[in-house]
PDB file of C-alpha atoms in Angstrom:
ATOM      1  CA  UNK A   1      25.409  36.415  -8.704  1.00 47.00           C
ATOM      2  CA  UNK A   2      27.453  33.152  -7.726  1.00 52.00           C
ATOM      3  CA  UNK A   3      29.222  31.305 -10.773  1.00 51.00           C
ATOM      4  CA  UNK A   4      26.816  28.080  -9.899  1.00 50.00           C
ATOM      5  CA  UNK A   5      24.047  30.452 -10.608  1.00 50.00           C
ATOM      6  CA  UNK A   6      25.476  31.533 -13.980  1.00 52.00           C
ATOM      7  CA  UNK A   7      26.546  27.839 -15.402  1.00 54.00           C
ATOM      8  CA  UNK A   8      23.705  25.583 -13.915  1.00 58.00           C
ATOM      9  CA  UNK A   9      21.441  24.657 -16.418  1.00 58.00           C
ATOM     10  CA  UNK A  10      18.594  24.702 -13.823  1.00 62.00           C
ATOM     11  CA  UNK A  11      18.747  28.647 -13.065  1.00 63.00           C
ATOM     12  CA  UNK A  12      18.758  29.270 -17.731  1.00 64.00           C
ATOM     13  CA  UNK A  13      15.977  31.757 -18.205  1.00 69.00           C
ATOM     14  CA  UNK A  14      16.247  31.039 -21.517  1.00 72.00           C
ATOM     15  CA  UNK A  15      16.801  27.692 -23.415  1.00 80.00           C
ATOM     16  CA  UNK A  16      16.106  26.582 -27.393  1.00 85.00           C
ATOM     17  CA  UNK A  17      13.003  25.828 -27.836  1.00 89.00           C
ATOM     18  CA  UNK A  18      12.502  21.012 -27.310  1.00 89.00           C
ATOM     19  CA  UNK A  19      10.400  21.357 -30.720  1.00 93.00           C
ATOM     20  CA  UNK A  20      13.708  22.625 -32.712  1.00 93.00           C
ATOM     21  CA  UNK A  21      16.170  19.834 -33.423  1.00 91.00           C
ATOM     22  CA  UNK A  22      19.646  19.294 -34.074  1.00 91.00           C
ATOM     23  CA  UNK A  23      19.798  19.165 -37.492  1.00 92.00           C
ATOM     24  CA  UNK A  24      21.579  22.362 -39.025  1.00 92.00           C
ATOM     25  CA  UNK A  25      19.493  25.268 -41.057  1.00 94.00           C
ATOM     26  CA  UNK A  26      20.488  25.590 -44.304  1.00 92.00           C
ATOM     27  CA  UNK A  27      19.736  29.077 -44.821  1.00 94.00           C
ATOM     28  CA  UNK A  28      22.725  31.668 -45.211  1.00 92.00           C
ATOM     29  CA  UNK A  29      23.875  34.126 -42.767  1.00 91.00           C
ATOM     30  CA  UNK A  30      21.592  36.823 -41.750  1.00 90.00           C
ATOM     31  CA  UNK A  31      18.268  34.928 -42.839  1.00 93.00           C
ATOM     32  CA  UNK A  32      15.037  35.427 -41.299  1.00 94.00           C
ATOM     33  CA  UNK A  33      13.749  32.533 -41.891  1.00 95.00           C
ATOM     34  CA  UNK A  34      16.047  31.029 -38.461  1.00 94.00           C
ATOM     35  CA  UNK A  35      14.041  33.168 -36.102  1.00 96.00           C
ATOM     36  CA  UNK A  36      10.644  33.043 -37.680  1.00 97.00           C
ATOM     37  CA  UNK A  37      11.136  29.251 -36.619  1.00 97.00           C
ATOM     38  CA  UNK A  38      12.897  29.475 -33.621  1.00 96.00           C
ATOM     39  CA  UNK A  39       9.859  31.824 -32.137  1.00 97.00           C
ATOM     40  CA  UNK A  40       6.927  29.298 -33.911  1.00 98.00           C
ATOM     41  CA  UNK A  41       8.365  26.467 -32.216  1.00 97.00           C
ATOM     42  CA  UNK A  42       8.345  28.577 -29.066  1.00 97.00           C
ATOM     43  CA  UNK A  43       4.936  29.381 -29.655  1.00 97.00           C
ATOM     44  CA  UNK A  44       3.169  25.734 -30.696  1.00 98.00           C
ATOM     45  CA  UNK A  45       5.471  24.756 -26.835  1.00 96.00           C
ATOM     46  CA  UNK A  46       3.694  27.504 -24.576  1.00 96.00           C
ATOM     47  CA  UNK A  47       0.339  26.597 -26.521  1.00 97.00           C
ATOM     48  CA  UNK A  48       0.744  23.221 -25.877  1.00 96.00           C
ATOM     49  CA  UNK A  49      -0.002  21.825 -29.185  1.00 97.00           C
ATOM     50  CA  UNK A  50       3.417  19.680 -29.902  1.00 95.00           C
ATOM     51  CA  UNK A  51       1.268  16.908 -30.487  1.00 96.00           C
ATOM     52  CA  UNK A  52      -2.251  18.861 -32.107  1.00 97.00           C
ATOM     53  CA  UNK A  53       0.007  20.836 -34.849  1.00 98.00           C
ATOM     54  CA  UNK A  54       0.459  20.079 -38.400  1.00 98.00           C
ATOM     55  CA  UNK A  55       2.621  22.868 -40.525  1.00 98.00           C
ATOM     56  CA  UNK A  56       2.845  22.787 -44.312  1.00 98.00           C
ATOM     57  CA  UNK A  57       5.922  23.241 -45.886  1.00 94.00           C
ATOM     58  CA  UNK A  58       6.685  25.461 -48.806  1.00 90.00           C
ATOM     59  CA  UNK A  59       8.665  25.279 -52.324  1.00 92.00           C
ATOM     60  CA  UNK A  60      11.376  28.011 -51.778  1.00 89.00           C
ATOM     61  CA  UNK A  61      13.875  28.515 -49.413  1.00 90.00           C
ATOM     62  CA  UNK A  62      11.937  26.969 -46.575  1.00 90.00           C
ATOM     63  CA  UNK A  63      11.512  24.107 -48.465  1.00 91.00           C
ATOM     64  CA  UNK A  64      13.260  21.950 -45.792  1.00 92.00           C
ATOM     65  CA  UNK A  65      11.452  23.706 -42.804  1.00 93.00           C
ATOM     66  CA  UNK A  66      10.149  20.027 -41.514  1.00 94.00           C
ATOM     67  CA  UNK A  67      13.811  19.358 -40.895  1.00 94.00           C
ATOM     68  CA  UNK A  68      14.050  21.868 -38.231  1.00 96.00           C
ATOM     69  CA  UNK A  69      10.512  21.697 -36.165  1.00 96.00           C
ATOM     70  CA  UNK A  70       9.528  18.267 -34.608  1.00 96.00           C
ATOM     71  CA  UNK A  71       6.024  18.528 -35.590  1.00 97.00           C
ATOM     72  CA  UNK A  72       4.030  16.514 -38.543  1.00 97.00           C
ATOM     73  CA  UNK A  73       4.821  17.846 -41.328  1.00 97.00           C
ATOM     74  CA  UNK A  74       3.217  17.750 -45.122  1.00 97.00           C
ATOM     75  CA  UNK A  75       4.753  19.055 -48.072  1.00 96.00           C
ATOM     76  CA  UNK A  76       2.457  20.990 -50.501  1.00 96.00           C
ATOM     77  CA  UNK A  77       3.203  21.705 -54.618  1.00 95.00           C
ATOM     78  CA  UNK A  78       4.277  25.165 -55.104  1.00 94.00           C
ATOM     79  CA  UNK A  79       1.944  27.845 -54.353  1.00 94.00           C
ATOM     80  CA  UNK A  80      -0.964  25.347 -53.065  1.00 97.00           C
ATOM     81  CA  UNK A  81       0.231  25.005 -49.535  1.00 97.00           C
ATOM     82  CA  UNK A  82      -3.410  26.906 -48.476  1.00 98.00           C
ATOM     83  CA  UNK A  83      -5.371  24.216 -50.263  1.00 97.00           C
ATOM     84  CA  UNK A  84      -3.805  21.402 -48.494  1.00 98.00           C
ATOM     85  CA  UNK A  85      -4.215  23.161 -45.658  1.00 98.00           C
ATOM     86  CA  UNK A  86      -7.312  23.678 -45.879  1.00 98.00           C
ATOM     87  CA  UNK A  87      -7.761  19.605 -46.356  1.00 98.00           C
ATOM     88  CA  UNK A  88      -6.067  19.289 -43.434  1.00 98.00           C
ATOM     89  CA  UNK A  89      -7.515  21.373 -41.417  1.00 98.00           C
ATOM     90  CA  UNK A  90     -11.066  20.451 -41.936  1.00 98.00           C
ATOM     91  CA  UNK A  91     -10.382  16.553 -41.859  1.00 98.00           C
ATOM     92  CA  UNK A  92      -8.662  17.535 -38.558  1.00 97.00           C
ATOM     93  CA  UNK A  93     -10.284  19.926 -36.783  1.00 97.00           C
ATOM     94  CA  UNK A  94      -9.453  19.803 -33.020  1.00 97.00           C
ATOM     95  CA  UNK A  95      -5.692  20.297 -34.833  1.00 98.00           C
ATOM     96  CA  UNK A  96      -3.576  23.685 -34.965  1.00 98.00           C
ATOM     97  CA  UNK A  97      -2.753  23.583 -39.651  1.00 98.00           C
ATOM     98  CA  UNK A  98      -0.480  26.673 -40.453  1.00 98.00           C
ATOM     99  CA  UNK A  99       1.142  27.134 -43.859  1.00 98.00           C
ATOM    100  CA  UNK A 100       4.739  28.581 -43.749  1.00 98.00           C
ATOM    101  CA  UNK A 101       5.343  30.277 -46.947  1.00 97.00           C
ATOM    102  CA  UNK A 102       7.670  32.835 -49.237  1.00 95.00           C
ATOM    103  CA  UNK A 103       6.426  35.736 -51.308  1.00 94.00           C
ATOM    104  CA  UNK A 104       6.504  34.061 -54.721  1.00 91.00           C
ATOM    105  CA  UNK A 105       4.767  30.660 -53.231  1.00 94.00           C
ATOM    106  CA  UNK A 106       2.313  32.464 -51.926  1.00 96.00           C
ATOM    107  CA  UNK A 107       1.883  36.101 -53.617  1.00 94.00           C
ATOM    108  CA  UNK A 108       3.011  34.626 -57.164  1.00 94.00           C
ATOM    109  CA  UNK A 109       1.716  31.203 -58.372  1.00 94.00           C
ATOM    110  CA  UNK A 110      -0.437  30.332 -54.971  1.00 95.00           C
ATOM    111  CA  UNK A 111      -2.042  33.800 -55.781  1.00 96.00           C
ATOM    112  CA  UNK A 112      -5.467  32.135 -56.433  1.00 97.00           C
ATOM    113  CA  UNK A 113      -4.613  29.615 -53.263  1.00 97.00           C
ATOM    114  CA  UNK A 114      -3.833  32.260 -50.832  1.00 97.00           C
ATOM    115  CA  UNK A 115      -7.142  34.194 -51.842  1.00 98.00           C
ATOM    116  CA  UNK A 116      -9.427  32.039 -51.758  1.00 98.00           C
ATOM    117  CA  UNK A 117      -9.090  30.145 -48.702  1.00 98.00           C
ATOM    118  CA  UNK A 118      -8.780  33.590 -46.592  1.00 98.00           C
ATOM    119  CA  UNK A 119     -12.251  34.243 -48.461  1.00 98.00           C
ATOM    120  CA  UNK A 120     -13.959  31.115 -47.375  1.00 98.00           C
ATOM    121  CA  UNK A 121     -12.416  31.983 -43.698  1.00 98.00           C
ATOM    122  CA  UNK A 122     -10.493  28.375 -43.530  1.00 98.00           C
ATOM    123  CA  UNK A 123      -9.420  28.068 -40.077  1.00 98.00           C
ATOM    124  CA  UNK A 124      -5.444  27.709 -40.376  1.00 98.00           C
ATOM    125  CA  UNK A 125      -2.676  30.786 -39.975  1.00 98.00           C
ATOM    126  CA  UNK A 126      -0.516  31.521 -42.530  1.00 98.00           C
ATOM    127  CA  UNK A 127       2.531  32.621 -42.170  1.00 98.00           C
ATOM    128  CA  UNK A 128       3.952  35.047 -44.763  1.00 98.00           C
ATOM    129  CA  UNK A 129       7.837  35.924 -45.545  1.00 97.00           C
ATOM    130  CA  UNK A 130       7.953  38.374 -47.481  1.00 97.00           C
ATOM    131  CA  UNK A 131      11.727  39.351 -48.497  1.00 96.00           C
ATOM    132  CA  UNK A 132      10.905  40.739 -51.786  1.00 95.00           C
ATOM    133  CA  UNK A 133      12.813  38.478 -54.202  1.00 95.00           C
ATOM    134  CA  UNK A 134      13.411  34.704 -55.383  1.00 93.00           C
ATOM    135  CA  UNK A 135      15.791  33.483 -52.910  1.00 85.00           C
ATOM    136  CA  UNK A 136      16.203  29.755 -53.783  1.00 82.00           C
ATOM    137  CA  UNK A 137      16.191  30.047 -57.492  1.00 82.00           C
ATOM    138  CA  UNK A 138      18.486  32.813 -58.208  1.00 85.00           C
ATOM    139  CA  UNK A 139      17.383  36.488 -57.333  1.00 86.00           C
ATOM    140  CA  UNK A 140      14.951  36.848 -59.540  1.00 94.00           C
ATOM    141  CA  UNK A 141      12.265  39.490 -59.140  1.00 96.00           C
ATOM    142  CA  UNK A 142       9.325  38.360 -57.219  1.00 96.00           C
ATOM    143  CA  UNK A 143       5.585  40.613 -56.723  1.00 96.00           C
ATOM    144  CA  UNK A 144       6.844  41.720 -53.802  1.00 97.00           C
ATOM    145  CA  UNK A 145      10.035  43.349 -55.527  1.00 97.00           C
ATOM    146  CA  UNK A 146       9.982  47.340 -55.056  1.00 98.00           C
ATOM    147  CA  UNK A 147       9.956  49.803 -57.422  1.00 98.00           C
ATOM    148  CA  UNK A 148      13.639  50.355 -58.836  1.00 97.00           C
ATOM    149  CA  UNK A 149      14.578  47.276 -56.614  1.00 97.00           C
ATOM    150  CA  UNK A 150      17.555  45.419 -58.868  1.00 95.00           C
ATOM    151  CA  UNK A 151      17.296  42.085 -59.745  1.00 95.00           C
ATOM    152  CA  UNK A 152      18.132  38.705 -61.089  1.00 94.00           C
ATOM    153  CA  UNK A 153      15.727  39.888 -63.561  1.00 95.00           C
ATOM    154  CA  UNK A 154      15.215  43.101 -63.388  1.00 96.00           C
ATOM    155  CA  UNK A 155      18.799  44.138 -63.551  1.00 96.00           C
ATOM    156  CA  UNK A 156      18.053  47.707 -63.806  1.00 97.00           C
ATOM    157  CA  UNK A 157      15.384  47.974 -61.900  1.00 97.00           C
ATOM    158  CA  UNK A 158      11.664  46.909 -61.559  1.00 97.00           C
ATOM    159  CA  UNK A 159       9.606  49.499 -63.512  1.00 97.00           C
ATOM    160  CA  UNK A 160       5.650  49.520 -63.298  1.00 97.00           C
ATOM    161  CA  UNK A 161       5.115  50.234 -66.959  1.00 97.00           C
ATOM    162  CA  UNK A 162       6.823  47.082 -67.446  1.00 97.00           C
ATOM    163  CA  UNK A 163       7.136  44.680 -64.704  1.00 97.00           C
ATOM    164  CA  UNK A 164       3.833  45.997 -63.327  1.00 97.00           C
ATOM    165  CA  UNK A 165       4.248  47.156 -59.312  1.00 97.00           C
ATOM    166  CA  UNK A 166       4.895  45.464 -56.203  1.00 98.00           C
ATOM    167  CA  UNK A 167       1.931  43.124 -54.461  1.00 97.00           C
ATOM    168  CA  UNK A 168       1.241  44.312 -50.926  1.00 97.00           C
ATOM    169  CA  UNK A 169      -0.838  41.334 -50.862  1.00 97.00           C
ATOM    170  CA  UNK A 170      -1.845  41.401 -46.546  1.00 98.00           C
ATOM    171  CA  UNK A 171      -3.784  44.666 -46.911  1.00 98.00           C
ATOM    172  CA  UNK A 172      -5.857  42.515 -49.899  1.00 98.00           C
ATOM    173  CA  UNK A 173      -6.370  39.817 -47.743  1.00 98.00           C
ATOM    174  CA  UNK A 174      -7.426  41.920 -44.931  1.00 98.00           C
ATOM    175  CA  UNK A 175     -10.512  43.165 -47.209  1.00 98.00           C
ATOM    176  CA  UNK A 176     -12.008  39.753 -47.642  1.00 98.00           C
ATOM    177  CA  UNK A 177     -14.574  38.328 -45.152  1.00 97.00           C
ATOM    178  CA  UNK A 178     -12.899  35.338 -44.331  1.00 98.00           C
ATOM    179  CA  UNK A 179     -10.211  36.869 -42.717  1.00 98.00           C
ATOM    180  CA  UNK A 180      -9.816  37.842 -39.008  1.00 98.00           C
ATOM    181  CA  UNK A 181      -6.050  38.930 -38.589  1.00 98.00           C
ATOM    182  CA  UNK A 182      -3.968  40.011 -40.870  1.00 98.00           C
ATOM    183  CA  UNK A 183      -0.445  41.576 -39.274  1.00 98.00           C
ATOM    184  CA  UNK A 184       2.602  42.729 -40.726  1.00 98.00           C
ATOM    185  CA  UNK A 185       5.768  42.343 -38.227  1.00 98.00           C
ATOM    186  CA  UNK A 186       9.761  41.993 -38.666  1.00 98.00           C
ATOM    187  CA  UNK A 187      12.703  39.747 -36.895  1.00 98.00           C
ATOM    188  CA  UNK A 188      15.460  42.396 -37.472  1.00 97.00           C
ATOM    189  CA  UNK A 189      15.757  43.295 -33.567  1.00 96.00           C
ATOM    190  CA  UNK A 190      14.871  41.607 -30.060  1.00 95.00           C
ATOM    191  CA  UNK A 191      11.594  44.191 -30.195  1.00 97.00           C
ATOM    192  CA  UNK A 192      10.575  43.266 -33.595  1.00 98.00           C
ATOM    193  CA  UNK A 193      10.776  39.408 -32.650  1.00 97.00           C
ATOM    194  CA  UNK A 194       8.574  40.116 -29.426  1.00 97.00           C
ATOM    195  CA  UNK A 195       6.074  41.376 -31.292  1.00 98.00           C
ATOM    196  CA  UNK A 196       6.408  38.647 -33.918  1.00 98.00           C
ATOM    197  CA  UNK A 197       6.247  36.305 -31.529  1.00 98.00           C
ATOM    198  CA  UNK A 198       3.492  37.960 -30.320  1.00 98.00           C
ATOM    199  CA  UNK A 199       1.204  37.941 -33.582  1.00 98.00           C
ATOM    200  CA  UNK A 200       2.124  34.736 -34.342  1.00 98.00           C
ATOM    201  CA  UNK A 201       0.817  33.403 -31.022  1.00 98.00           C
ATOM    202  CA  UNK A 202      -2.782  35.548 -31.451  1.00 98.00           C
ATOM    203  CA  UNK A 203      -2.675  33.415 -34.848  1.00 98.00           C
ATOM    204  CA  UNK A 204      -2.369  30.415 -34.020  1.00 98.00           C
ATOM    205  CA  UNK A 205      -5.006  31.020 -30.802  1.00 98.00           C
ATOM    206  CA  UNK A 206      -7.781  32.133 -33.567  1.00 98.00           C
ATOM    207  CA  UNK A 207      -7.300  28.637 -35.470  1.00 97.00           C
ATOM    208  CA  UNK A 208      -7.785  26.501 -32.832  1.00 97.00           C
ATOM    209  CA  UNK A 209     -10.787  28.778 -31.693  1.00 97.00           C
ATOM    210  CA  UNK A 210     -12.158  28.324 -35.083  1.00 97.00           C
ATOM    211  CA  UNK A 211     -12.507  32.465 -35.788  1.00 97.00           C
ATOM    212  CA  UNK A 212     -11.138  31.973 -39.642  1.00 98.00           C
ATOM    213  CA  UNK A 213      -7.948  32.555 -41.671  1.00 98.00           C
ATOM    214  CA  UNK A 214      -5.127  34.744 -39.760  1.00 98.00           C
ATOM    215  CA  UNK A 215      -2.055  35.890 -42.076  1.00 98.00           C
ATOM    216  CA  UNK A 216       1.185  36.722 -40.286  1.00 98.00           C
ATOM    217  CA  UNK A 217       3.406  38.605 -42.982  1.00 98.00           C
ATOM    218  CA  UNK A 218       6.964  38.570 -41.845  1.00 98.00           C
ATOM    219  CA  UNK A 219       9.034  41.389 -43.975  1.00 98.00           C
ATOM    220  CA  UNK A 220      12.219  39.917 -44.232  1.00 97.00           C
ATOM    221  CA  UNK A 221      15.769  39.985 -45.635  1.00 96.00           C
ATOM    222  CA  UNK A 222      17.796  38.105 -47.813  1.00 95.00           C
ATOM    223  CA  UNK A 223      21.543  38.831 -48.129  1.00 93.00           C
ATOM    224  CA  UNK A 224      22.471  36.853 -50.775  1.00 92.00           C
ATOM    225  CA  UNK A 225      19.383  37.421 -53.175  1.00 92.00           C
ATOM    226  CA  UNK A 226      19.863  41.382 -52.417  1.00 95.00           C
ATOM    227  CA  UNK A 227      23.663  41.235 -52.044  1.00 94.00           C
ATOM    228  CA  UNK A 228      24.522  43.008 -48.939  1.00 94.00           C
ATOM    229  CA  UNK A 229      26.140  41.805 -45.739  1.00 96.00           C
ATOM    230  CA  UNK A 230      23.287  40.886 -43.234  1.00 95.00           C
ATOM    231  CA  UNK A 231      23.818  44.321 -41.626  1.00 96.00           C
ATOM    232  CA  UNK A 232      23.496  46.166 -44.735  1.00 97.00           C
ATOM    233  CA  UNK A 233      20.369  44.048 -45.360  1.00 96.00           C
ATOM    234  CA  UNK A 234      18.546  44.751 -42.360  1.00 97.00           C
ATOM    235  CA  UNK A 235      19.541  48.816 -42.656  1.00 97.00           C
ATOM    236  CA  UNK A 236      18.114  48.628 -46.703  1.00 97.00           C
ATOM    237  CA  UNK A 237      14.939  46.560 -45.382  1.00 98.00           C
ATOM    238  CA  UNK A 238      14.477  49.516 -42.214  1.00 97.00           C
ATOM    239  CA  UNK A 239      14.807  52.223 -44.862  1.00 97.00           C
ATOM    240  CA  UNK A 240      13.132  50.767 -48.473  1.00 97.00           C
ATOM    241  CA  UNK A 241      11.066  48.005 -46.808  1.00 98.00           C
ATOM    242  CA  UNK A 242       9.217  49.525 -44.194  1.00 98.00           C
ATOM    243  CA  UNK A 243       8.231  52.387 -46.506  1.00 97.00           C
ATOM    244  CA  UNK A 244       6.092  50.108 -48.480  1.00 97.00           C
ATOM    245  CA  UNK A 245       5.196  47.541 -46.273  1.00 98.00           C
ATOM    246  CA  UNK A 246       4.812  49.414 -42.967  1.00 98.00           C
ATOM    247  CA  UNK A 247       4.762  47.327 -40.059  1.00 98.00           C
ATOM    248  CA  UNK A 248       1.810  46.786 -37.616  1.00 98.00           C
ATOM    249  CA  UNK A 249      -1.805  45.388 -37.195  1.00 98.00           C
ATOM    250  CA  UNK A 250      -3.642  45.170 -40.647  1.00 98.00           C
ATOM    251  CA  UNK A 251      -6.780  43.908 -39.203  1.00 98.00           C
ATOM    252  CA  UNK A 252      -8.091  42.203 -36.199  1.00 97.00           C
ATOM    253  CA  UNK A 253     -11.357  41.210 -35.949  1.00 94.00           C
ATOM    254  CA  UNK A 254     -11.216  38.074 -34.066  1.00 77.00           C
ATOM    255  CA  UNK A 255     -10.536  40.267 -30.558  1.00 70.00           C
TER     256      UNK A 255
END
């Protein structure tokens, strides 16, 4: 291959995605939550919806998550992203509305959210991180915590007979009615973020056909909540993770 070939921006088969902009993530090294944006700004860009998409931002670590994709952007209260969503969605119906959410926004005190508009079938995606701890606020233990999994506050472990056991909350959403896609996926290798990308795509196609509520979960790290190196973090979530949240279509429905 000739060096002009090599350097020459017109011959990149791959570029960052126009919808991501310059402005610098703040999450730590080894996060998931980088990719997991990287590949939905890919995906609203092949869809063609830069201008039809409206994402709702979190409390948690992706509180900020409108600083990094150039799309309209609303900010919901903890937990009750799904509700404004759902506002949104149905006051704006020709438009793509996904919520972007962590496991204690969404599996913790949006519990009632999260349920209920998958059981009415509201036609937005949501898209689930699921790292199994508080990351913003300190390491605490979140529903998604495993068994014996050390915390902020469950320094010695999370026990069932006392901190009750971990919420596999997709495979509850993939009971109700309302639902037609509920998938489980990683970011942790070029494979895994394929078939993220992927899901996320299928998503995002069944809200703007209308065919009800589709729930990417995204099993995730976080280094500094867990304290490992980002290696170490991705070989704990492979061997611990996986086990209880096994990767792979949930439901699909909407085919």
């Amino acid at each position: 291959m000739e060096l002009d070939q090599i350097i020459n921006p017109a011959n990149k088969v791959y570029s960052r995605p126009a919808l991501l902009n310059d402005n610098t993530m703040h999450y730590c090294p080894g996060c998931s939550h980088g990719v997991v944006h990287k590949i939905i700004a890919e995906c609203i860009e092949e869809l063609g919806l830069q201008e039809n998409a409206i994402g709702v931002a979190p409390v948690g670590c992706a509180v900020f998550a409108y600083n990094y994709i150039d799309i309209d952007w609303a900010e919901a209260a903890h937990g009750r992203a799904p509700a404004l969503a759902t506002a949104i969605r149905r006051l704006n119906p020709e438009k793509l509305v996904f919520t972007y959410q962590g496991d204690g926004d969404l599996a913790a005190i949006g519990t009632a959210e999260t349920i209920h508009a998958a059981n009415r079938g509201e036609n937005i995606t949501i898209v689930f991180i699921n790292n199994a701890i508080y990351g913003m606020t300190g390491g605490q233990m979140a529903p998604t915590t495993l068994e014996g999994q050390k915390t902020a506050t469950t320094p010695y472990g999370r026990r069932p007979d006392l901190n009750g056991y971990p919420l596999a909350i997709s495979p509850l959403l993939a009971q109700l009615d309302g639902t037609c896609f509920v998938t489980r996926q990683a970011v942790h290798t070029a494979a895994a973020v394929r078939k993220a990308k992927a899901a996320i795509k299928k998503a995002f196609k069944n809200s703007i056909d209308g065919k009800g509520t589709s729930v990417v979960e995204i099993v995730a790290t976080c280094s500094s909540g867990w304290k490992m190196t980002p290696d170490n973090a991705n070989k704990w979530m492979e061997k611990f993770m996986f086990e209880k949240y096994p990767l792979g279509d949930i439901k699909d429905s909407a085919k």
